[in-house]
mmCIF file of C-alpha atoms in Angstrom:
data_model
loop_
_atom_site.group_PDB
_atom_site.id
_atom_site.type_symbol
_atom_site.label_atom_id
_atom_site.label_comp_id
_atom_site.label_asym_id
_atom_site.label_seq_id
_atom_site.Cartn_x
_atom_site.Cartn_y
_atom_site.Cartn_z
ATOM 1 C CA UNK L 8 0.012 -0.269 0.329
ATOM 2 C CA UNK L 9 0.449 3.519 -1.173
ATOM 3 C CA UNK L 10 1.090 6.032 2.638
ATOM 4 C CA UNK L 11 -1.212 7.755 2.199
ATOM 5 C CA UNK L 12 -3.743 3.872 1.625
ATOM 6 C CA UNK L 13 -1.459 3.077 4.513
ATOM 7 C CA UNK L 14 -2.391 5.814 7.584
ATOM 8 C CA UNK L 15 -6.041 5.685 6.186
ATOM 9 C CA UNK L 16 -6.562 1.952 6.540
ATOM 10 C CA UNK L 17 -4.232 3.042 10.084
ATOM 11 C CA UNK L 18 -7.465 5.527 11.287
ATOM 12 C CA UNK L 19 -10.279 3.128 9.608
ATOM 13 C CA UNK L 20 -9.054 0.019 11.350
ATOM 14 C CA UNK L 21 -8.518 2.769 15.076
ATOM 15 C CA UNK L 22 -12.833 2.975 14.214
ATOM 16 C CA UNK L 23 -14.053 0.004 14.020
ATOM 17 C CA UNK L 24 -12.149 -1.716 16.611
ATOM 18 C CA UNK L 25 -13.646 1.580 19.214
ATOM 19 C CA UNK L 26 -16.636 1.256 17.289
ATOM 20 C CA UNK L 27 -16.289 -3.043 17.951
ATOM 21 C CA UNK L 28 -15.160 -2.360 22.002
ATOM 22 C CA UNK L 29 -12.977 -5.133 21.368
ATOM 23 C CA UNK L 30 -8.806 -5.350 20.960
ATOM 24 C CA UNK L 31 -6.817 -6.109 19.106
ATOM 25 C CA UNK L 32 -3.487 -7.110 18.424
ATOM 26 C CA UNK L 33 -0.720 -5.074 16.052
ATOM 27 C CA UNK L 34 2.581 -6.770 15.530
ATOM 28 C CA UNK L 35 3.819 -4.120 13.395
ATOM 29 C CA UNK L 36 8.214 -3.031 12.803
ATOM 30 C CA UNK L 37 6.411 0.569 11.849
ATOM 31 C CA UNK L 38 6.922 2.778 15.269
ATOM 32 C CA UNK L 39 5.438 5.300 13.312
ATOM 33 C CA UNK L 40 1.992 2.600 12.940
ATOM 34 C CA UNK L 41 2.601 0.682 17.121
ATOM 35 C CA UNK L 42 2.199 4.534 18.299
ATOM 36 C CA UNK L 43 -0.211 5.647 15.629
ATOM 37 C CA UNK L 44 -2.708 2.360 16.304
ATOM 38 C CA UNK L 45 -2.108 1.732 19.785
ATOM 39 C CA UNK L 46 -3.538 2.228 22.697
ATOM 40 C CA UNK L 47 -0.940 0.048 24.748
ATOM 41 C CA UNK L 48 1.798 -0.644 23.115
ATOM 42 C CA UNK L 49 5.161 -4.101 23.814
ATOM 43 C CA UNK L 50 8.060 -2.823 22.688
ATOM 44 C CA UNK L 51 10.589 -6.351 22.610
ATOM 45 C CA UNK L 52 13.378 -7.625 21.830
ATOM 46 C CA UNK L 53 15.702 -10.999 20.816
ATOM 47 C CA UNK L 54 11.850 -12.219 22.468
ATOM 48 C CA UNK L 55 12.117 -9.925 26.119
ATOM 49 C CA UNK L 56 9.798 -6.937 26.539
ATOM 50 C CA UNK L 57 11.555 -3.693 27.400
ATOM 51 C CA UNK L 58 8.786 -1.913 27.782
ATOM 52 C CA UNK L 59 4.912 -1.875 28.220
ATOM 53 C CA UNK L 60 3.272 1.712 28.266
ATOM 54 C CA UNK L 61 1.006 4.257 26.324
ATOM 55 C CA UNK L 62 2.301 5.525 23.373
ATOM 56 C CA UNK L 63 2.893 8.876 25.001
ATOM 57 C CA UNK L 64 4.357 6.641 27.921
ATOM 58 C CA UNK L 65 6.731 4.952 25.670
ATOM 59 C CA UNK L 66 8.214 7.719 23.832
ATOM 60 C CA UNK L 67 8.463 11.016 26.180
ATOM 61 C CA UNK L 68 9.817 8.099 29.145
ATOM 62 C CA UNK L 69 11.616 5.268 27.170
ATOM 63 C CA UNK L 70 13.460 2.901 29.637
ATOM 64 C CA UNK L 71 16.276 1.507 28.055
ATOM 65 C CA UNK L 72 18.399 3.335 24.501
ATOM 66 C CA UNK L 73 16.809 0.280 22.686
ATOM 67 C CA UNK L 74 13.391 1.840 23.798
ATOM 68 C CA UNK L 75 14.095 4.912 22.300
ATOM 69 C CA UNK L 76 16.650 4.826 19.091
ATOM 70 C CA UNK L 77 13.157 1.920 18.354
ATOM 71 C CA UNK L 78 10.277 4.213 18.912
ATOM 72 C CA UNK L 79 10.720 7.779 17.305
ATOM 73 C CA UNK L 80 14.520 9.112 16.832
ATOM 74 C CA UNK L 81 16.672 9.853 19.211
ATOM 75 C CA UNK L 82 20.591 11.461 20.035
ATOM 76 C CA UNK L 83 21.929 9.349 22.357
ATOM 77 C CA UNK L 84 24.960 9.760 24.127
ATOM 78 C CA UNK L 85 26.810 9.018 26.951
ATOM 79 C CA UNK L 86 26.615 10.658 30.848
ATOM 80 C CA UNK L 87 27.709 11.237 33.705
ATOM 81 C CA UNK L 88 24.382 12.135 36.390
ATOM 82 C CA UNK L 89 26.837 14.477 38.780
ATOM 83 C CA UNK L 90 24.356 14.036 41.231
ATOM 84 C CA UNK L 91 20.854 14.533 41.495
ATOM 85 C CA UNK L 92 19.166 16.436 38.822
ATOM 86 C CA UNK L 93 22.598 17.088 37.677
ATOM 87 C CA UNK L 94 23.970 15.438 34.996
ATOM 88 C CA UNK L 95 27.224 16.115 32.709
ATOM 89 C CA UNK L 96 27.067 15.398 28.672
ATOM 90 C CA UNK L 97 28.278 16.904 25.999
ATOM 91 C CA UNK L 98 31.383 18.736 27.326
ATOM 92 C CA UNK L 99 28.802 20.037 29.598
ATOM 93 C CA UNK L 100 26.949 20.382 32.565
ATOM 94 C CA UNK L 101 22.673 20.261 32.464
ATOM 95 C CA UNK L 102 19.291 20.362 35.065
ATOM 96 C CA UNK L 103 17.497 17.344 34.234
ATOM 97 C CA UNK L 104 14.534 16.101 36.118
ATOM 98 C CA UNK L 105 16.156 12.659 37.038
ATOM 99 C CA UNK L 106 16.672 11.968 40.904
ATOM 100 C CA UNK L 107 18.128 8.775 42.484
ATOM 101 C CA UNK L 108 21.132 7.562 40.853
ATOM 102 C CA UNK L 109 24.305 8.063 42.439
ATOM 103 C CA UNK L 110 26.923 9.849 42.088
ATOM 104 C CA UNK L 111 29.620 10.101 38.801
ATOM 105 C CA UNK L 112 26.955 7.177 37.481
ATOM 106 C CA UNK L 113 27.028 6.627 33.909
ATOM 107 C CA UNK L 114 23.894 6.753 32.346
ATOM 108 C CA UNK L 115 21.858 7.268 28.559
ATOM 109 C CA UNK L 116 21.157 9.753 27.848
ATOM 110 C CA UNK L 117 18.223 10.535 25.756
ATOM 111 C CA UNK L 118 17.421 13.976 23.553
ATOM 112 C CA UNK L 119 14.793 14.172 21.033
ATOM 113 C CA UNK L 120 15.722 16.038 17.583
ATOM 114 C CA UNK L 121 12.499 18.546 17.541
ATOM 115 C CA UNK L 122 13.832 19.048 21.797
ATOM 116 C CA UNK L 123 16.589 21.064 20.616
ATOM 117 C CA UNK L 124 16.421 25.103 20.558
ATOM 118 C CA UNK L 125 18.839 26.575 17.801
ATOM 119 C CA UNK L 126 19.748 29.666 19.189
ATOM 120 C CA UNK L 127 22.630 32.183 18.595
ATOM 121 C CA UNK L 128 25.651 30.860 18.924
ATOM 122 C CA UNK L 129 26.173 33.587 22.762
ATOM 123 C CA UNK L 130 23.081 31.722 23.646
ATOM 124 C CA UNK L 131 24.120 28.389 24.194
ATOM 125 C CA UNK L 132 24.482 25.577 26.514
ATOM 126 C CA UNK L 133 26.262 23.989 23.024
ATOM 127 C CA UNK L 134 27.735 25.310 20.737
ATOM 128 C CA UNK L 135 28.045 23.192 16.608
ATOM 129 C CA UNK L 136 28.525 23.106 13.432
ATOM 130 C CA UNK L 137 25.944 22.717 10.843
ATOM 131 C CA UNK L 138 26.753 19.472 8.778
ATOM 132 C CA UNK L 139 23.877 19.146 7.159
ATOM 133 C CA UNK L 140 20.296 20.156 6.346
ATOM 134 C CA UNK L 141 17.455 18.717 4.831
ATOM 135 C CA UNK L 142 13.497 19.592 4.414
ATOM 136 C CA UNK L 143 10.904 17.245 5.707
ATOM 137 C CA UNK L 144 7.970 19.039 4.646
ATOM 138 C CA UNK L 145 7.322 19.789 7.992
ATOM 139 C CA UNK L 146 10.644 20.269 9.934
ATOM 140 C CA UNK L 147 14.339 20.564 8.782
ATOM 141 C CA UNK L 148 16.725 18.013 10.229
ATOM 142 C CA UNK L 149 19.969 19.069 10.416
ATOM 143 C CA UNK L 150 22.998 17.707 11.669
ATOM 144 C CA UNK L 151 24.906 19.962 13.751
ATOM 145 C CA UNK L 152 28.382 18.182 14.566
ATOM 146 C CA UNK L 153 29.696 19.012 18.478
ATOM 147 C CA UNK L 154 32.506 17.409 20.606
ATOM 148 C CA UNK L 155 32.939 15.098 17.933
ATOM 149 C CA UNK L 156 28.646 13.935 18.285
ATOM 150 C CA UNK L 157 26.699 13.978 15.132
ATOM 151 C CA UNK L 158 23.508 15.982 16.956
ATOM 152 C CA UNK L 159 20.275 15.533 15.319
ATOM 153 C CA UNK L 160 18.404 18.242 15.540
ATOM 154 C CA UNK L 161 14.439 18.914 13.675
ATOM 155 C CA UNK L 162 13.645 22.675 13.225
ATOM 156 C CA UNK L 163 10.599 24.671 11.837
ATOM 157 C CA UNK L 164 14.185 27.751 10.640
ATOM 158 C CA UNK L 165 17.064 26.016 8.769
ATOM 159 C CA UNK L 166 20.799 26.131 8.740
ATOM 160 C CA UNK L 167 22.842 26.248 7.077
ATOM 161 C CA UNK L 168 26.345 24.150 6.423
ATOM 162 C CA UNK L 169 28.703 25.311 7.252
ATOM 163 C CA UNK L 170 27.057 28.010 10.127
ATOM 164 C CA UNK L 171 28.452 27.647 14.322
ATOM 165 C CA UNK L 172 24.911 27.127 15.299
ATOM 166 C CA UNK L 173 24.208 27.628 19.401
ATOM 167 C CA UNK L 174 21.794 24.719 21.391
ATOM 168 C CA UNK L 175 19.656 24.474 23.900
ATOM 169 C CA UNK L 176 18.302 22.342 25.757
ATOM 170 C CA UNK L 177 15.745 22.077 28.014
ATOM 171 C CA UNK L 178 15.103 19.877 31.795
ATOM 172 C CA UNK L 179 12.173 18.055 30.757
ATOM 173 C CA UNK L 180 13.508 17.601 27.157
ATOM 174 C CA UNK L 181 16.671 15.612 29.815
ATOM 175 C CA UNK L 182 15.708 11.740 29.572
ATOM 176 C CA UNK L 183 18.418 9.879 31.965
ATOM 177 C CA UNK L 184 18.760 5.796 32.373
ATOM 178 C CA UNK L 185 20.428 3.621 33.141
ATOM 179 C CA UNK L 186 23.655 2.140 31.129
ATOM 180 C CA UNK L 187 22.148 -0.422 28.776
ATOM 181 C CA UNK L 188 24.395 -3.490 28.523
ATOM 182 C CA UNK L 189 24.545 -5.661 25.885
#
């Protein structure tokens, strides 16, 4: 099915499920489809459940780096919890909303591309060089290199390749999780 017809089919299946008030079990590898169609999402890896929750919970509060990367696009970096509500990554210390980690604990830090705000360099918590810009229709997708990491950023404002930009990330946009073991 083409994309438009597939989206129409998803809406129709959801309507049927709700009108009949029955449970559907829908298996898909399409992450957007899972979020769109589901009341409850179960993310599995290698036959093991990684997380169960509502689509909003799975997207906004992934329990590990696998879930964060599997459901939606993510910037996943190694970080260190300095103390409750303070995490270091990208060469800077950030305020976050997470607590309960030990001091200097290694963690995975997840920041969604749409949660990074491009600002003038002088106002940025971080600064980097724009490597590429793609127009995606609703937004631009930019890759910004900063301290050896390539950040994926979604913004309605395009910057130019080679331009130095500032980046700001609010405390609510930083998701901390225990380091994932393979």
